[in-house]
PDB file of C-alpha atoms in Angstrom:
ATOM      1  CA  LYS A  72       2.140  -9.768  16.575  1.00 69.00           C
ATOM      2  CA  ALA A  73       2.934 -10.384  12.896  1.00 79.00           C
ATOM      3  CA  GLY A  74       0.190 -10.122  10.360  1.00 93.00           C
ATOM      4  CA  VAL A  75      -0.624 -12.535   7.531  1.00 97.00           C
ATOM      5  CA  THR A  76       2.067 -12.929   5.272  1.00 97.00           C
ATOM      6  CA  GLN A  77       1.524 -13.881   1.440  1.00 98.00           C
ATOM      7  CA  THR A  78       4.379 -14.175  -1.189  1.00 97.00           C
ATOM      8  CA  PRO A  79       4.941 -13.277  -3.846  1.00 97.00           C
ATOM      9  CA  ARG A  80       3.192  -9.829  -3.963  1.00 97.00           C
ATOM     10  CA  TYR A  81       3.180  -9.958  -7.986  1.00 97.00           C
ATOM     11  CA  LEU A  82       3.376 -12.545 -10.494  1.00 97.00           C
ATOM     12  CA  ILE A  83       3.253 -12.489 -14.246  1.00 98.00           C
ATOM     13  CA  LYS A  84       2.444 -15.860 -16.106  1.00 98.00           C
ATOM     14  CA  THR A  85       1.728 -17.148 -19.311  1.00 98.00           C
ATOM     15  CA  ARG A  86      -1.433 -18.855 -19.999  1.00 98.00           C
ATOM     16  CA  GLY A  87      -0.963 -22.944 -19.706  1.00 97.00           C
ATOM     17  CA  GLN A  88       1.393 -22.296 -16.899  1.00 98.00           C
ATOM     18  CA  GLN A  89       0.991 -23.149 -13.319  1.00 98.00           C
ATOM     19  CA  VAL A  90       1.608 -21.164 -10.189  1.00 98.00           C
ATOM     20  CA  THR A  91       2.116 -21.468  -6.477  1.00 98.00           C
ATOM     21  CA  LEU A  92       1.016 -19.153  -3.845  1.00 98.00           C
ATOM     22  CA  SER A  93       2.175 -19.040  -0.309  1.00 98.00           C
ATOM     23  CA  CYS A  94       0.428 -17.761   2.952  1.00 98.00           C
ATOM     24  CA  SER A  95       1.853 -17.731   6.469  1.00 97.00           C
ATOM     25  CA  PRO A  96      -1.071 -17.285   8.954  1.00 97.00           C
ATOM     26  CA  ILE A  97      -0.903 -15.044  12.087  1.00 95.00           C
ATOM     27  CA  SER A  98       0.938 -17.258  15.009  1.00 94.00           C
ATOM     28  CA  GLY A  99      -1.817 -19.313  16.785  1.00 91.00           C
ATOM     29  CA  HIS A 100      -4.599 -19.069  14.022  1.00 91.00           C
ATOM     30  CA  ARG A 101      -5.185 -22.776  12.793  1.00 90.00           C
ATOM     31  CA  SER A 102      -7.804 -21.723   9.925  1.00 92.00           C
ATOM     32  CA  VAL A 103      -6.395 -20.497   6.652  1.00 95.00           C
ATOM     33  CA  SER A 104      -9.049 -19.580   3.772  1.00 95.00           C
ATOM     34  CA  TRP A 105      -8.403 -18.374   0.107  1.00 97.00           C
ATOM     35  CA  TYR A 106     -10.147 -16.059  -1.733  1.00 97.00           C
ATOM     36  CA  GLN A 107      -9.777 -14.546  -5.426  1.00 97.00           C
ATOM     37  CA  GLN A 108     -10.882 -10.997  -5.832  1.00 96.00           C
ATOM     38  CA  THR A 109     -11.700  -9.523  -9.215  1.00 94.00           C
ATOM     39  CA  PRO A 110     -13.456  -6.184 -10.049  1.00 89.00           C
ATOM     40  CA  GLY A 111     -16.551  -8.219 -11.734  1.00 84.00           C
ATOM     41  CA  GLN A 112     -17.219 -10.800  -9.221  1.00 87.00           C
ATOM     42  CA  GLY A 113     -15.732  -9.224  -5.825  1.00 89.00           C
ATOM     43  CA  LEU A 114     -14.415 -11.852  -3.078  1.00 94.00           C
ATOM     44  CA  GLN A 115     -15.033 -15.351  -4.182  1.00 95.00           C
ATOM     45  CA  PHE A 116     -14.318 -17.998  -1.755  1.00 94.00           C
ATOM     46  CA  LEU A 117     -11.976 -20.812  -2.853  1.00 96.00           C
ATOM     47  CA  PHE A 118     -11.194 -23.176  -0.011  1.00 93.00           C
ATOM     48  CA  GLU A 119     -10.674 -23.228   3.769  1.00 93.00           C
ATOM     49  CA  TYR A 120      -8.194 -25.497   5.800  1.00 93.00           C
ATOM     50  CA  PHE A 121      -8.172 -26.187   9.279  1.00 91.00           C
ATOM     51  CA  SER A 122      -5.521 -28.582  10.941  1.00 90.00           C
ATOM     52  CA  GLU A 123      -3.852 -29.609   7.405  1.00 93.00           C
ATOM     53  CA  THR A 124      -7.740 -30.690   6.275  1.00 93.00           C
ATOM     54  CA  GLN A 125      -9.500 -29.363   3.752  1.00 92.00           C
ATOM     55  CA  ARG A 126     -12.849 -28.349   5.324  1.00 90.00           C
ATOM     56  CA  ASN A 127     -14.592 -26.373   2.745  1.00 89.00           C
ATOM     57  CA  LYS A 128     -14.383 -25.697  -1.091  1.00 92.00           C
ATOM     58  CA  GLY A 129     -15.876 -23.097  -3.145  1.00 92.00           C
ATOM     59  CA  ASN A 130     -17.202 -23.405  -6.757  1.00 93.00           C
ATOM     60  CA  PHE A 131     -14.009 -23.296  -8.660  1.00 96.00           C
ATOM     61  CA  PRO A 132     -12.637 -25.802 -11.014  1.00 96.00           C
ATOM     62  CA  GLY A 133     -10.130 -28.562 -10.093  1.00 96.00           C
ATOM     63  CA  ARG A 134      -7.338 -26.452 -11.552  1.00 97.00           C
ATOM     64  CA  PHE A 135      -7.334 -24.597  -8.029  1.00 98.00           C
ATOM     65  CA  SER A 136      -5.805 -26.686  -5.446  1.00 97.00           C
ATOM     66  CA  GLY A 137      -4.320 -25.951  -1.925  1.00 97.00           C
ATOM     67  CA  ARG A 138      -2.743 -27.647   1.145  1.00 97.00           C
ATOM     68  CA  GLN A 139      -1.824 -26.665   4.635  1.00 97.00           C
ATOM     69  CA  PHE A 140       1.288 -27.698   6.509  1.00 96.00           C
ATOM     70  CA  SER A 141       1.619 -28.728  10.280  1.00 94.00           C
ATOM     71  CA  ASN A 142       2.829 -25.184  11.053  1.00 92.00           C
ATOM     72  CA  SER A 143      -0.465 -23.899   9.628  1.00 93.00           C
ATOM     73  CA  ARG A 144       1.209 -22.244   6.467  1.00 97.00           C
ATOM     74  CA  SER A 145      -0.746 -22.721   3.338  1.00 98.00           C
ATOM     75  CA  GLU A 146      -0.102 -22.937  -0.193  1.00 98.00           C
ATOM     76  CA  MET A 147      -2.395 -22.604  -3.083  1.00 98.00           C
ATOM     77  CA  ASN A 148      -1.790 -24.013  -6.842  1.00 98.00           C
ATOM     78  CA  VAL A 149      -3.309 -22.966  -9.867  1.00 98.00           C
ATOM     79  CA  SER A 150      -2.368 -25.099 -12.923  1.00 96.00           C
ATOM     80  CA  THR A 151      -3.041 -24.664 -16.552  1.00 97.00           C
ATOM     81  CA  LEU A 152      -3.531 -20.966 -16.111  1.00 98.00           C
ATOM     82  CA  GLU A 153      -6.177 -19.114 -18.237  1.00 98.00           C
ATOM     83  CA  LEU A 154      -6.457 -15.552 -18.981  1.00 97.00           C
ATOM     84  CA  GLY A 155      -9.671 -15.409 -16.700  1.00 96.00           C
ATOM     85  CA  ASP A 156      -7.470 -16.325 -13.556  1.00 97.00           C
ATOM     86  CA  SER A 157      -5.958 -13.027 -13.555  1.00 97.00           C
ATOM     87  CA  ALA A 158      -7.040 -11.655  -9.833  1.00 97.00           C
ATOM     88  CA  LEU A 159      -5.998 -10.685  -6.673  1.00 97.00           C
ATOM     89  CA  TYR A 160      -5.705 -14.026  -4.456  1.00 98.00           C
ATOM     90  CA  LEU A 161      -6.132 -13.275  -0.728  1.00 98.00           C
ATOM     91  CA  CYS A 162      -5.409 -15.651   2.205  1.00 98.00           C
ATOM     92  CA  ALA A 163      -7.125 -15.026   5.415  1.00 96.00           C
ATOM     93  CA  SER A 164      -6.530 -16.402   8.714  1.00 95.00           C
ATOM     94  CA  SER A 165      -8.842 -16.983  11.706  1.00 91.00           C
ATOM     95  CA  LEU A 166      -8.447 -18.697  15.381  1.00 85.00           C
ATOM     96  CA  ALA A 167     -11.055 -21.273  14.469  1.00 74.00           C
ATOM     97  CA  THR A 168     -13.632 -22.102  11.887  1.00 66.00           C
ATOM     98  CA  GLY A 169     -17.152 -21.354  12.466  1.00 65.00           C
ATOM     99  CA  SER A 170     -16.673 -19.690  15.660  1.00 71.00           C
ATOM    100  CA  GLY A 171     -17.599 -16.357  14.869  1.00 77.00           C
ATOM    101  CA  SER A 172     -14.179 -15.203  14.581  1.00 84.00           C
ATOM    102  CA  PRO A 173     -13.075 -12.606  11.956  1.00 89.00           C
ATOM    103  CA  LEU A 174     -10.978 -13.357   8.984  1.00 92.00           C
ATOM    104  CA  HIS A 175      -7.463 -11.293   9.167  1.00 95.00           C
ATOM    105  CA  PHE A 176      -6.311 -11.004   5.585  1.00 97.00           C
ATOM    106  CA  GLY A 177      -2.852 -10.567   4.123  1.00 97.00           C
ATOM    107  CA  ASN A 178      -2.273  -8.056   1.092  1.00 97.00           C
ATOM    108  CA  GLY A 179      -2.650 -10.660  -1.520  1.00 97.00           C
ATOM    109  CA  THR A 180      -0.744 -11.911  -4.400  1.00 98.00           C
ATOM    110  CA  ARG A 181      -1.542 -10.041  -7.624  1.00 97.00           C
ATOM    111  CA  LEU A 182      -1.485 -12.466 -10.385  1.00 98.00           C
ATOM    112  CA  THR A 183      -1.597 -11.518 -14.322  1.00 98.00           C
ATOM    113  CA  VAL A 184      -1.848 -13.949 -16.894  1.00 98.00           C
ATOM    114  CA  THR A 185      -0.809 -13.078 -20.513  1.00 97.00           C
TER     115      THR A 185
ATOM    116  CA  GLU B  49     -29.008 -19.312  -0.527  1.00 66.00           C
ATOM    117  CA  ASP B  50     -27.426 -16.310   1.557  1.00 66.00           C
ATOM    118  CA  GLN B  51     -27.226 -13.063   0.229  1.00 89.00           C
ATOM    119  CA  VAL B  52     -25.397  -9.916   1.004  1.00 94.00           C
ATOM    120  CA  THR B  53     -26.137  -6.664  -0.654  1.00 96.00           C
ATOM    121  CA  GLN B  54     -24.376  -3.464  -0.160  1.00 97.00           C
ATOM    122  CA  SER B  55     -25.594  -0.068  -0.966  1.00 96.00           C
ATOM    123  CA  PRO B  56     -24.588   2.451  -2.497  1.00 97.00           C
ATOM    124  CA  GLU B  57     -21.976   0.852  -4.827  1.00 96.00           C
ATOM    125  CA  ALA B  58     -19.932   4.300  -4.726  1.00 97.00           C
ATOM    126  CA  LEU B  59     -20.331   7.431  -2.549  1.00 98.00           C
ATOM    127  CA  ARG B  60     -18.429  10.851  -2.818  1.00 98.00           C
ATOM    128  CA  LEU B  61     -18.634  12.918   0.365  1.00 97.00           C
ATOM    129  CA  GLN B  62     -17.229  16.267   1.354  1.00 98.00           C
ATOM    130  CA  GLU B  63     -14.734  16.178   4.264  1.00 97.00           C
ATOM    131  CA  GLY B  64     -16.934  16.583   7.357  1.00 97.00           C
ATOM    132  CA  GLU B  65     -20.181  15.403   5.459  1.00 97.00           C
ATOM    133  CA  SER B  66     -21.328  12.589   7.863  1.00 98.00           C
ATOM    134  CA  SER B  67     -23.374   9.415   5.987  1.00 98.00           C
ATOM    135  CA  SER B  68     -24.164   5.854   6.221  1.00 98.00           C
ATOM    136  CA  LEU B  69     -23.339   2.803   4.273  1.00 98.00           C
ATOM    137  CA  ASN B  70     -25.916   0.094   4.303  1.00 98.00           C
ATOM    138  CA  CYS B  71     -25.632  -3.848   4.252  1.00 98.00           C
ATOM    139  CA  SER B  72     -28.544  -5.786   4.073  1.00 97.00           C
ATOM    140  CA  TYR B  73     -28.675  -9.694   4.340  1.00 95.00           C
ATOM    141  CA  THR B  74     -30.746 -12.793   4.274  1.00 91.00           C
ATOM    142  CA  VAL B  75     -29.483 -15.748   6.133  1.00 85.00           C
ATOM    143  CA  SER B  76     -31.428 -18.491   8.048  1.00 80.00           C
ATOM    144  CA  GLY B  77     -29.601 -17.571  10.992  1.00 86.00           C
ATOM    145  CA  LEU B  78     -26.739 -15.035  11.974  1.00 89.00           C
ATOM    146  CA  ARG B  79     -23.512 -16.194  13.635  1.00 89.00           C
ATOM    147  CA  GLY B  80     -21.885 -13.013  12.724  1.00 92.00           C
ATOM    148  CA  LEU B  81     -21.564  -9.775  10.803  1.00 95.00           C
ATOM    149  CA  PHE B  82     -18.210  -8.315   9.777  1.00 96.00           C
ATOM    150  CA  TRP B  83     -17.129  -4.862   8.489  1.00 98.00           C
ATOM    151  CA  TYR B  84     -13.882  -4.612   6.912  1.00 98.00           C
ATOM    152  CA  ARG B  85     -11.980  -1.491   4.880  1.00 98.00           C
ATOM    153  CA  GLN B  86      -9.855  -2.436   1.948  1.00 97.00           C
ATOM    154  CA  ASP B  87      -7.424   0.279   0.513  1.00 97.00           C
ATOM    155  CA  PRO B  88      -6.043   0.038  -3.250  1.00 93.00           C
ATOM    156  CA  GLY B  89      -3.701  -2.882  -3.535  1.00 90.00           C
ATOM    157  CA  LYS B  90      -4.165  -4.337  -0.111  1.00 94.00           C
ATOM    158  CA  GLY B  91      -6.147  -6.827   1.543  1.00 96.00           C
ATOM    159  CA  PRO B  92      -9.347  -6.253   3.737  1.00 97.00           C
ATOM    160  CA  GLU B  93      -8.756  -4.933   6.978  1.00 97.00           C
ATOM    161  CA  PHE B  94     -11.051  -6.301   9.892  1.00 96.00           C
ATOM    162  CA  LEU B  95     -13.182  -3.421  11.622  1.00 97.00           C
ATOM    163  CA  PHE B  96     -15.886  -4.775  13.517  1.00 95.00           C
ATOM    164  CA  THR B  97     -18.008  -7.720  14.508  1.00 95.00           C
ATOM    165  CA  LEU B  98     -21.715  -7.856  15.121  1.00 96.00           C
ATOM    166  CA  TYR B  99     -23.596 -10.655  16.802  1.00 93.00           C
ATOM    167  CA  SER B 100     -27.002  -9.822  17.516  1.00 93.00           C
ATOM    168  CA  ALA B 101     -29.566  -7.219  16.592  1.00 94.00           C
ATOM    169  CA  GLY B 102     -29.170  -3.769  18.555  1.00 96.00           C
ATOM    170  CA  GLU B 103     -25.538  -4.444  19.007  1.00 96.00           C
ATOM    171  CA  GLU B 104     -23.349  -1.387  18.139  1.00 97.00           C
ATOM    172  CA  LYS B 105     -19.580  -0.911  17.909  1.00 97.00           C
ATOM    173  CA  GLU B 106     -17.420   2.331  17.262  1.00 97.00           C
ATOM    174  CA  LYS B 107     -14.077   3.094  16.378  1.00 95.00           C
ATOM    175  CA  GLU B 108     -13.026   6.607  15.923  1.00 95.00           C
ATOM    176  CA  ARG B 109     -15.304   8.183  13.209  1.00 97.00           C
ATOM    177  CA  LEU B 110     -16.974   4.969  12.534  1.00 98.00           C
ATOM    178  CA  LYS B 111     -20.026   3.358  14.138  1.00 98.00           C
ATOM    179  CA  ALA B 112     -21.672   0.080  12.898  1.00 98.00           C
ATOM    180  CA  THR B 113     -25.199  -0.960  14.018  1.00 98.00           C
ATOM    181  CA  LEU B 114     -27.031  -4.231  13.534  1.00 97.00           C
ATOM    182  CA  THR B 115     -30.715  -5.045  12.940  1.00 94.00           C
ATOM    183  CA  LYS B 116     -32.278  -8.459  12.251  1.00 90.00           C
ATOM    184  CA  LYS B 117     -32.013  -7.729   8.437  1.00 93.00           C
ATOM    185  CA  GLU B 118     -29.175  -4.976   7.932  1.00 96.00           C
ATOM    186  CA  SER B 119     -26.251  -3.244   9.131  1.00 98.00           C
ATOM    187  CA  PHE B 120     -25.221   0.099   8.845  1.00 98.00           C
ATOM    188  CA  LEU B 121     -21.728   1.582   8.992  1.00 98.00           C
ATOM    189  CA  HIS B 122     -22.134   5.317  10.037  1.00 98.00           C
ATOM    190  CA  ILE B 123     -19.318   7.631   9.057  1.00 98.00           C
ATOM    191  CA  THR B 124     -19.261  11.055  11.333  1.00 98.00           C
ATOM    192  CA  ALA B 125     -17.154  13.931   9.785  1.00 97.00           C
ATOM    193  CA  PRO B 126     -15.147  11.877   7.521  1.00 97.00           C
ATOM    194  CA  LYS B 127     -11.711  12.768   6.540  1.00 97.00           C
ATOM    195  CA  PRO B 128      -9.974  12.083   3.220  1.00 97.00           C
ATOM    196  CA  GLU B 129      -8.032   9.135   4.841  1.00 97.00           C
ATOM    197  CA  ASP B 130     -11.329   7.561   5.195  1.00 97.00           C
ATOM    198  CA  SER B 131     -11.317   7.039   1.431  1.00 98.00           C
ATOM    199  CA  ALA B 132     -11.402   3.112   0.905  1.00 98.00           C
ATOM    200  CA  THR B 133     -13.796   0.300  -0.095  1.00 97.00           C
ATOM    201  CA  TYR B 134     -15.974  -0.871   2.805  1.00 98.00           C
ATOM    202  CA  LEU B 135     -16.701  -4.341   2.726  1.00 98.00           C
ATOM    203  CA  CYS B 136     -19.647  -6.181   4.777  1.00 97.00           C
ATOM    204  CA  ALA B 137     -19.711 -10.159   5.285  1.00 95.00           C
ATOM    205  CA  VAL B 138     -22.100 -12.298   6.935  1.00 93.00           C
ATOM    206  CA  GLN B 139     -21.557 -15.671   8.611  1.00 90.00           C
ATOM    207  CA  ALA B 140     -24.554 -18.024   8.954  1.00 86.00           C
ATOM    208  CA  LEU B 141     -25.323 -20.495  11.620  1.00 83.00           C
ATOM    209  CA  GLY B 142     -25.356 -24.187  10.967  1.00 72.00           C
ATOM    210  CA  GLU B 143     -23.011 -27.033  10.259  1.00 65.00           C
ATOM    211  CA  GLY B 144     -21.037 -26.414   7.072  1.00 62.00           C
ATOM    212  CA  SER B 145     -22.394 -22.951   6.602  1.00 62.00           C
ATOM    213  CA  TYR B 146     -19.957 -20.840   8.216  1.00 75.00           C
ATOM    214  CA  ILE B 147     -17.985 -19.727   5.446  1.00 85.00           C
ATOM    215  CA  PRO B 148     -18.324 -15.874   5.222  1.00 89.00           C
ATOM    216  CA  THR B 149     -20.318 -14.428   2.304  1.00 91.00           C
ATOM    217  CA  PHE B 150     -19.096 -10.939   1.188  1.00 94.00           C
ATOM    218  CA  GLY B 151     -20.894  -8.162  -0.251  1.00 95.00           C
ATOM    219  CA  ARG B 152     -19.415  -6.226  -3.411  1.00 95.00           C
ATOM    220  CA  GLY B 153     -18.652  -3.236  -0.865  1.00 96.00           C
ATOM    221  CA  THR B 154     -19.116   0.136  -1.136  1.00 97.00           C
ATOM    222  CA  SER B 155     -16.265   2.453  -2.541  1.00 97.00           C
ATOM    223  CA  LEU B 156     -16.071   5.693  -0.428  1.00 98.00           C
ATOM    224  CA  ILE B 157     -14.020   9.061  -1.698  1.00 98.00           C
ATOM    225  CA  VAL B 158     -13.835  11.842   0.644  1.00 98.00           C
ATOM    226  CA  HIS B 159     -12.667  15.149  -0.782  1.00 97.00           C
ATOM    227  CA  PRO B 160     -10.776  17.678   1.110  1.00 95.00           C
TER     228      PRO B 160
END
């Protein structure tokens, strides 16, 4: 069974630009979550989607947005990039929201903002 | 507010030197506690889920245990390939509170 796939693996962007990251969950998983990981803050929750609906949102500015498609694939978008947005962005899928099912992570997209 | 604290932040062991990592948590009710392993440049890899106090899970040299306030990840006779960051996450009971809260992790280095 294929794992969670994230593309691209690396991105270098300039301040003020925008970026779109993509995530394909494990087949059969309907819940997709996004996390930001930095050395200073650890894993911070961004948002979670289930059946194309955003179910939860973390404490991030509105520049961070996402969506989920009918095939459960998900994208997240960051507009007006800032230097502080440099991080590893991780996508995780699970069978169902709130069921005690573990998250299964992709290998992330490393975003560098210059 | 749910909190998860992992200790120590970093741990250096000699190959074969057994030790334990700690994850203490405060939640109003526990739905599940998860352990992950993360290698540099990769996403966290799921290891175990524990649901209730007294539960134990094992996988190769790793054994996870759970009490009402903390979980331990015991590493028996570690090898250099066990070097990684180990993350603990807690999922609480209750509507709208099921997003797992992650600890900051323990960075483990095992020297040959």
